[in-house]
Coordinates of C-alpha atoms in Angstrom, one line a residue:
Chain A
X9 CA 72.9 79.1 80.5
X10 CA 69.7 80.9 79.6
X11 CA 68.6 82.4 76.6
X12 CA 69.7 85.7 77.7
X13 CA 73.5 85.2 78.5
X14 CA 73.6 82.9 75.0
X15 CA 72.1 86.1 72.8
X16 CA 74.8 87.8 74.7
X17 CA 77.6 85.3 73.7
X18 CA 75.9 85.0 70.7
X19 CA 76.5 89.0 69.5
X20 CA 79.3 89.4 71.0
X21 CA 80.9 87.1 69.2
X22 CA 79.4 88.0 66.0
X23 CA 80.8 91.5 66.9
X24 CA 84.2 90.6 67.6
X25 CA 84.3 88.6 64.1
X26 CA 83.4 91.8 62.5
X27 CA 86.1 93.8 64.5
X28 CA 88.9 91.3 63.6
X29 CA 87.8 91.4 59.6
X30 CA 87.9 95.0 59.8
X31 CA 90.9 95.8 61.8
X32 CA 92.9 92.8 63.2
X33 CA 95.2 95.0 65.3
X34 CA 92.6 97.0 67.0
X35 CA 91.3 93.7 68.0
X36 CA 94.2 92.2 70.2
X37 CA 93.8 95.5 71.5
X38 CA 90.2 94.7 72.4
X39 CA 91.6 91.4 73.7
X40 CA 94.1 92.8 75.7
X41 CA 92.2 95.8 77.1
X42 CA 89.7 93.1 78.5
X43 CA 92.0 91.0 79.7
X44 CA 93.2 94.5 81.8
X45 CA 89.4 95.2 82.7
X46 CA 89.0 91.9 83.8
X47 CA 92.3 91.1 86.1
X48 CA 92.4 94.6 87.6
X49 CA 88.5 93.6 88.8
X50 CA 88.6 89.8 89.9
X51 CA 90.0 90.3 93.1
X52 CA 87.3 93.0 94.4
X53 CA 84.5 91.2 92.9
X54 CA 85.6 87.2 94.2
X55 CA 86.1 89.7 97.5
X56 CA 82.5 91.3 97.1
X57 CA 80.8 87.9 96.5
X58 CA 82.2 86.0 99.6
X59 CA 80.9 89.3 101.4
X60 CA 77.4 88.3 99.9
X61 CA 77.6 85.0 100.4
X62 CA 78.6 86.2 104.1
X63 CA 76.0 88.5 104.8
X64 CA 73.2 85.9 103.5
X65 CA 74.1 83.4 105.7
X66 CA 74.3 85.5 108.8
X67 CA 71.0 87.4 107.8
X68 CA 69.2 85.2 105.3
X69 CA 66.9 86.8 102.8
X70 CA 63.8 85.6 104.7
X71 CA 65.3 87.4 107.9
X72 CA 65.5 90.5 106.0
X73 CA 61.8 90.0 104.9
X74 CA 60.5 89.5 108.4
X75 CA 62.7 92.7 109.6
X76 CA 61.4 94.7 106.8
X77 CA 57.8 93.8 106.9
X78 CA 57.3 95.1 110.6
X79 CA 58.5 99.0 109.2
X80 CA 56.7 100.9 107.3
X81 CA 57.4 100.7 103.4
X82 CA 58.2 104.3 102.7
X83 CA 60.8 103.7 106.1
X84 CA 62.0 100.7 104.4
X85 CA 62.5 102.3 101.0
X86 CA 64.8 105.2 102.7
X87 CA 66.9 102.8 104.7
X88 CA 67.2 100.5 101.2
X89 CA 68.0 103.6 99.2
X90 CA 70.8 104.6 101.9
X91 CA 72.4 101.2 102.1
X92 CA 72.5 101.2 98.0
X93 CA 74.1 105.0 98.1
X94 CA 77.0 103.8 100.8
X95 CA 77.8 100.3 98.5
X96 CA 80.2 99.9 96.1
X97 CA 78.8 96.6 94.1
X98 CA 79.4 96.4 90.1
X99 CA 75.5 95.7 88.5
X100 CA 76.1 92.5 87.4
X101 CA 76.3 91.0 90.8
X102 CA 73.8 93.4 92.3
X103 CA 71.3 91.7 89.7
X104 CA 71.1 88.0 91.1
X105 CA 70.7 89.3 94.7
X106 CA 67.7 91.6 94.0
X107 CA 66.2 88.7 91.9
X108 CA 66.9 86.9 95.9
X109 CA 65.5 89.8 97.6
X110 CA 62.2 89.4 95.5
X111 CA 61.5 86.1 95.6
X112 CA 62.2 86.1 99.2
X113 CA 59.1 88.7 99.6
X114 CA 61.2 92.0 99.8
X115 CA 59.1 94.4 98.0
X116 CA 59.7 95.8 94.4
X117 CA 60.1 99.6 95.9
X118 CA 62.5 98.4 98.4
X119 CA 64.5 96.4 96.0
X120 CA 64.6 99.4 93.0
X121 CA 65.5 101.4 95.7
X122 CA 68.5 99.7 96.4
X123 CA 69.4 98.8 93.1
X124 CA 68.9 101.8 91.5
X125 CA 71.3 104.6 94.6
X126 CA 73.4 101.4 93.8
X127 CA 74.4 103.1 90.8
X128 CA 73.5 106.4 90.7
X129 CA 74.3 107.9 94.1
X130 CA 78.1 107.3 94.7
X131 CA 79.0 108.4 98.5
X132 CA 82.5 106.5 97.9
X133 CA 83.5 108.6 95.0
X134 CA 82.0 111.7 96.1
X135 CA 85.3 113.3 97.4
X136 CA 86.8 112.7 93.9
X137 CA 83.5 114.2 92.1
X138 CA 84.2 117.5 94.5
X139 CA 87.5 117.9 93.3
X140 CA 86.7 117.6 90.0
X141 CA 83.0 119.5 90.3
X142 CA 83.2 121.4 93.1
X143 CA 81.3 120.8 96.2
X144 CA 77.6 122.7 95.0
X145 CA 77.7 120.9 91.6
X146 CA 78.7 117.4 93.3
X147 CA 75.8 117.6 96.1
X148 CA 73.1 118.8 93.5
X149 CA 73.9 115.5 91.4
X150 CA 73.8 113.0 94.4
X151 CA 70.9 114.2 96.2
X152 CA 69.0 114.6 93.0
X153 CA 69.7 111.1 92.1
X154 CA 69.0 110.0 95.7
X155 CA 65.3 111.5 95.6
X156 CA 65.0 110.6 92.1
X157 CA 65.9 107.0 93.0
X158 CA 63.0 107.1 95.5
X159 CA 60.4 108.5 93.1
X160 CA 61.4 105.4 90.6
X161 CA 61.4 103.1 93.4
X162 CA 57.7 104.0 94.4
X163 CA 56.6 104.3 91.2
X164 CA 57.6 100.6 89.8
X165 CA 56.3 99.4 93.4
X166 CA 53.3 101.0 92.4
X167 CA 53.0 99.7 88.3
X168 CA 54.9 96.0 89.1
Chain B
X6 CA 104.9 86.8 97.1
X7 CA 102.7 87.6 94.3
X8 CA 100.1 86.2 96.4
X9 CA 100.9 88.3 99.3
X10 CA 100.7 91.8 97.1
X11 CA 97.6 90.6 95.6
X12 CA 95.6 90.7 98.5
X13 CA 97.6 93.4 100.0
X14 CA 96.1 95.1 96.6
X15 CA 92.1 93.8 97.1
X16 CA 91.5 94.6 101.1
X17 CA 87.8 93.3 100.7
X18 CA 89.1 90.0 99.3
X19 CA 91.8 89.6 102.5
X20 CA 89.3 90.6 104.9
X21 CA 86.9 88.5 103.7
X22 CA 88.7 85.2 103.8
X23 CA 89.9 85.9 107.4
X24 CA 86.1 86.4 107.9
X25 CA 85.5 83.2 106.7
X26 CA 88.4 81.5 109.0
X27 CA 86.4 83.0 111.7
X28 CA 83.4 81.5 111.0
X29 CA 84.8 78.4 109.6
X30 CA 86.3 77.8 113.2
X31 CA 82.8 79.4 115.0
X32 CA 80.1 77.4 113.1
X33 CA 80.8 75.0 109.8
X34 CA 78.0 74.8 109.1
X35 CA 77.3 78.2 108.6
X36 CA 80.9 78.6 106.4
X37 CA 79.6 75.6 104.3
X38 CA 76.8 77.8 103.5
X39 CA 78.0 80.9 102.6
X40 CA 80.1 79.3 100.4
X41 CA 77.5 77.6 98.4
X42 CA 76.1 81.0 98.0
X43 CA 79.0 82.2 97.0
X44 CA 79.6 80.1 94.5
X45 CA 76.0 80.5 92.8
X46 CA 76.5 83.9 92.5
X47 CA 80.1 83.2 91.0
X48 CA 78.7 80.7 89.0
X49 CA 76.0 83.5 87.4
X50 CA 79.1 86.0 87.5
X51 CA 81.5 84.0 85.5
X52 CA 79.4 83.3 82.6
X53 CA 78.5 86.6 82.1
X54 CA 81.4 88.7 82.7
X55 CA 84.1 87.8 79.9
X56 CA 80.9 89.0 77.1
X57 CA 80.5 92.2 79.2
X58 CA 84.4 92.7 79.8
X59 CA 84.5 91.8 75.3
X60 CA 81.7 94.3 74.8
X61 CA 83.2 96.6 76.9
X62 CA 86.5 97.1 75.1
X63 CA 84.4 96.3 71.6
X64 CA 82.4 99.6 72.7
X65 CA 85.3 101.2 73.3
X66 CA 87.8 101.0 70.4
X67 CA 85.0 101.3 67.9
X68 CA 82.9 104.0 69.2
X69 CA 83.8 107.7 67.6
X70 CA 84.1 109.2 71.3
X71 CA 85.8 112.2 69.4
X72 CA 83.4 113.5 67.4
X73 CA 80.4 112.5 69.5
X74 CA 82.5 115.0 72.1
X75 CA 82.5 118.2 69.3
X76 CA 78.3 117.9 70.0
X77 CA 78.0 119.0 73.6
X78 CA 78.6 123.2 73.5
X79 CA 76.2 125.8 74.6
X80 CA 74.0 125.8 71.8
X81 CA 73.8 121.8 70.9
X82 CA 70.5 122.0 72.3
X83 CA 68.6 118.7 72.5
X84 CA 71.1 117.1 69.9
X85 CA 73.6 117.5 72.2
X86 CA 71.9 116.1 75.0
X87 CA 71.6 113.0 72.8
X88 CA 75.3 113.0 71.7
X89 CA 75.8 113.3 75.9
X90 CA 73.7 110.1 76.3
X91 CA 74.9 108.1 74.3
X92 CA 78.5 108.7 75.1
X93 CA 77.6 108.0 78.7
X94 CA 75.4 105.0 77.8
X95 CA 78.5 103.7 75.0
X96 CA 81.4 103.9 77.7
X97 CA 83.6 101.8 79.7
X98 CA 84.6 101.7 83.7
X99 CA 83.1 102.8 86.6
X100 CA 81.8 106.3 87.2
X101 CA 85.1 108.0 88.3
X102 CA 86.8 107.5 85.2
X103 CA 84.1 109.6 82.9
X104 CA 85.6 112.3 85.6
X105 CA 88.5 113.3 83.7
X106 CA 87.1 113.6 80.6
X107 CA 84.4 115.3 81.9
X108 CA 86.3 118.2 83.3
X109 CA 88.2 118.7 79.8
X110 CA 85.0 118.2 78.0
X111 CA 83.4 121.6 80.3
X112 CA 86.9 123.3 79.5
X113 CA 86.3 122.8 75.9
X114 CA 83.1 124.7 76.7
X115 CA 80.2 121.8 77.2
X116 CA 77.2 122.7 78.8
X117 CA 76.4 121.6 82.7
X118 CA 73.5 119.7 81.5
X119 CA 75.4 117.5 79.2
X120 CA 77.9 117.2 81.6
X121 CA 75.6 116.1 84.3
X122 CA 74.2 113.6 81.3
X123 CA 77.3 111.7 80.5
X124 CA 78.2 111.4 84.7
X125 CA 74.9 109.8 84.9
X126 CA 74.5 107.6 82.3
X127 CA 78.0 106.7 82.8
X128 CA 76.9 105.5 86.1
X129 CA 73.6 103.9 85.4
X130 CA 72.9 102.7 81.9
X131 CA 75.1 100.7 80.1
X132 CA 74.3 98.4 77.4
X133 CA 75.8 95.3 78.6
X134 CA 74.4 95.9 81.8
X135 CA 71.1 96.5 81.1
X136 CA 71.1 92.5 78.5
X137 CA 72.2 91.7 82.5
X138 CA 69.4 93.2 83.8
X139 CA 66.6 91.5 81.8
X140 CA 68.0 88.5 82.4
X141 CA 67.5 88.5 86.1
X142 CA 64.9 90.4 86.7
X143 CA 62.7 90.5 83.8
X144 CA 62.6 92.4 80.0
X145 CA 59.9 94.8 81.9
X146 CA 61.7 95.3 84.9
X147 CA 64.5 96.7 82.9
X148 CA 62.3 98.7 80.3
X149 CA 60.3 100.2 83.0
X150 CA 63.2 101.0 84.7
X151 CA 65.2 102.7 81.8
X152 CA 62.9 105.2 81.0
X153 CA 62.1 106.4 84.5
X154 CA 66.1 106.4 84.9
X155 CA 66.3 108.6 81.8
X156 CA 63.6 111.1 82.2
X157 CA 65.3 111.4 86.0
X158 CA 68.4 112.1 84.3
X159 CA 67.5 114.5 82.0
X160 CA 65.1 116.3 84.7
X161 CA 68.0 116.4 87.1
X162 CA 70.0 118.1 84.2
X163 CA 67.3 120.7 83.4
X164 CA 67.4 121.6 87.3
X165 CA 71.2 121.3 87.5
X166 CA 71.7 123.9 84.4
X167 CA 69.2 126.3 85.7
X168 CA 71.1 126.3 89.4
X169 CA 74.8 125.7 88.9
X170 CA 76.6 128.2 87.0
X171 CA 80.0 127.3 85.3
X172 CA 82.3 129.6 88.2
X173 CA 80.9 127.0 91.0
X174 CA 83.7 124.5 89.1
X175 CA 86.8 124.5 90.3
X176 CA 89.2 125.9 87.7
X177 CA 91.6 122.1 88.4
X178 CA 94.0 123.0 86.4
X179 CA 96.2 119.1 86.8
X180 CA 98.8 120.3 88.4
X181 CA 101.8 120.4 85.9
X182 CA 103.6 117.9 87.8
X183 CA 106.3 118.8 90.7
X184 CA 109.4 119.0 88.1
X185 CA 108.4 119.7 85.1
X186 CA 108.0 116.6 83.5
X187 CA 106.6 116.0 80.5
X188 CA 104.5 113.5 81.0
X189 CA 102.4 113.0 83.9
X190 CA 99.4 110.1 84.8
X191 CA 96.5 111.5 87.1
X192 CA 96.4 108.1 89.5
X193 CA 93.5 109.0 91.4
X194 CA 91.2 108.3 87.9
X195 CA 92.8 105.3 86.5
X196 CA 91.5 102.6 86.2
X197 CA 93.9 100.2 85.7
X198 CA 92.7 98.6 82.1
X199 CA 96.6 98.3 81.2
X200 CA 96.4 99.2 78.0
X201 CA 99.4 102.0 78.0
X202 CA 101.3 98.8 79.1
X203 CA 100.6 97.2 76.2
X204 CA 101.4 100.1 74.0
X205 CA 103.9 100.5 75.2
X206 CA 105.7 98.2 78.5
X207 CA 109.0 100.0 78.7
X208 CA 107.3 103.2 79.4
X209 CA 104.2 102.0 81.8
X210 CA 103.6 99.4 84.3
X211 CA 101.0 98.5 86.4
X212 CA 101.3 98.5 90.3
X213 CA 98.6 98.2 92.6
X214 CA 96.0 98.6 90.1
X215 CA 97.3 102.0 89.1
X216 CA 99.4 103.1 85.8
X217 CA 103.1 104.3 86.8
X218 CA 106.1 105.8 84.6
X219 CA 109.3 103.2 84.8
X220 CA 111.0 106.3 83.1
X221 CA 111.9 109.8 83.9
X222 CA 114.4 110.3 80.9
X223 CA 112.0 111.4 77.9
X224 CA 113.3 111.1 74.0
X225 CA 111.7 111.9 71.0
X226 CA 110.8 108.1 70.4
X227 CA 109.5 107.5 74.1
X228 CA 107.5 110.6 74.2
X229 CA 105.4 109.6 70.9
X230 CA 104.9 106.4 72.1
X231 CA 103.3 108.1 75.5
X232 CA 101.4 110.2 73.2
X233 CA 99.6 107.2 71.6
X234 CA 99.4 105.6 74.7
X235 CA 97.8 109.0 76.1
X236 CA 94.9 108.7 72.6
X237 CA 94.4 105.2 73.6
X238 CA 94.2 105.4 77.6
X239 CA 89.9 105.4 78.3
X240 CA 89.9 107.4 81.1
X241 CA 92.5 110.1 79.8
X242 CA 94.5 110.0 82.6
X243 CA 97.5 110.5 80.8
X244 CA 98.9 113.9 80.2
X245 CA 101.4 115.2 78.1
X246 CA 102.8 118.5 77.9
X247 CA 102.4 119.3 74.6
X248 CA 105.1 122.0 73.9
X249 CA 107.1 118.9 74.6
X250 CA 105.8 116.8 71.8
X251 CA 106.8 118.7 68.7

């Protein structure tokens, strides 16, 4: 474990302490609404890392790196930004695998690219942000975010 | 048969292990592989996710979501777009459960811009997540990244207010449900935490990932204890008629 993941523990811990002195039923319901988060997820994310274990071994990171370095960056950047708008993948896997993607030599504006639609630009729930938002305030948001996501992209390539 | 509706509930999950029989039988070699990579990033997963699961539900029994919510009007200014940001920033699940509260938040009268703030943040910063960030890829990887995340956000909020007017939303009412009953759960937004089951388990259950009602005969003393499980549910996906309630 490195230093980052023990702070982690470290407050989190210190945090809960707090909560139980404070209010001891209000922390089993802590407990128990994590317990929720974390069974309702397990299943989609064990089902999402086998897919990247998957995908790695049929197209390793360096395969990727020799595909990508015979486009054109900015070409690159679109096609990484429209692969990260279509995927579903909670942050906290999506981390490890861009810290692969870099150290395999696939660039920092390709990688934020990804990383960042990842999040932001969410073609999956887009049908449930139109009913909610209508259709006008639903594509503003996405392909705002989407160009957005390339103007971060090329700026950390730029400054990193 | 708990094994069988499991997977029947996670499709990647089932579709990914018959992928792996396939290349299992096709190429070991190449199955022994994946699953060592699998297993690092399972490895990397497992040590991290109980603290941001904790911090999760920490975050969200202690945060004062109400009265962060009263800041986000017409004229709450930049105030409100910091109230907006840190509500986004200080909340749990994935994007499509801020939807809900969202639409009832621009019914109360919020302003687009804030609205647009919370969806994002919702979606891209989260505390927890970004301790996960450094930790991979760097402290200023992560800073960098924040702030050119936020001033996106609040750019796309100035454009979105000046564009989208407040008639482009749909007016969704939730449909009062089918026969009147008085109390209803909005499936498509939860998100399964299963906290109205432990409220209350005679009421709620849990199928497929999704809150149902095991009742449709409603009493005094099972309708409060839906109402608490309504306060407590963190995607508000549980509605109660509330000439019902008193």
């Amino acid at each position: 474990m490195d230093i980052f993941t023990v702070m982690l523990w470290i407050i989190t811990l210190v945090l809960l302490l707090i909560s139980f002195k404070k209010d001891k039923e209000k922390t089993k319901l802590v407990f128990k609404m994590s317990k929720g988060l974390a069974g309702g997820m397990i299943g989609g994310i064990i089902g999402i890392i086998l897919l990247i274990g998957f995908v790695l071994t049929l197209f390793p990171p360096e395969m990727i790196t020799s595909y990508l370095s015979g486009k054109s960056q900015f070409l690159s950047t679109f096609m990484a930004a429209g692969v990260g708008s279509v995927t579903l993948i909670p942050a906290f896997i999506a981390f490890p695998l861009i810290e692969e993607l870099l150290k395999s030599g696939v660039s920092m504006m390709v990688s934020v690219a990804f990383l960042t639609t990842l999040t932001m630009v969410g073609i999956v729930t887009f049908p449930l942000e139109r009913e909610s938002f209508g259709l006008k305030f639903t594509l503003f948001r996405n392909v705002g975010s989407f160009i957005f996501a390339i103007i971060i992209a090329v700026i950390m390539g730029g400054i990193l | 048969m708990r094994y069988i509706s499991f997977l029947k509930a996670n499709k990647t999950l089932s579709i990914m292990l018959i992928a792996y029989i396939i290349l299992f039988l096709y190429s070991p070699g190449k199955a022994g592989h994946a699953i060592n990579e699998s297993v690092y990033y399972f490895l990397e997963m497992i040590m991290i996710m109980p603290v941001i699961f904790i911090l999760t539900a920490l975050i969200e029994a202690w945060i004062p979501k109400e009265r962060i919510m009263n800041h986000l009007g017409k004229d709450s200014g930049f105030k409100g777009m910091l109230f907006a940001f840190a509500l986004g920033s200080f909340s749990a699940g994935p994007i499509y459960a801020a939807f809900p509260i969202c639409v009832m938040l621009l019914k109360k009268g919020a302003k687009i811009s804030n609205i647009v703030i919370i969806l994002s943040t919702w979606a891209v910063i989260k505390i927890p997540m970004l301790i996960n960030e450094a930790q991979f890829l760097g402290f200023k990887f992560t800073l960098f990244r924040w702030i050119l995340t936020t001033i996106s956000i609040f750019l796309i909020a100035f454009i979105m207010n000046y564009f989208i007017k407040i008639t482009d939303i749909p007016n969704s009412e939730i449909e009062e449900d089918e026969q009147g009953m008085p109390v209803f759960i909005d499936t498509n937004f939860c998100i399964g935490c299963t906290i109205c089951k432990q409220v209350s388990p005679s009421i709620f259950d849990i199928k497929e990932k999704k809150a149902i009602l095991l009742t449709d005969q409603w009493d005094n003393e099972l309708l409060a204890q839906a109402s608490i499980a309504a306060k407590r549910c963190p995607a508000k996906v549980i509605h109660i008629k509330e000439d019902e309630v008193d």
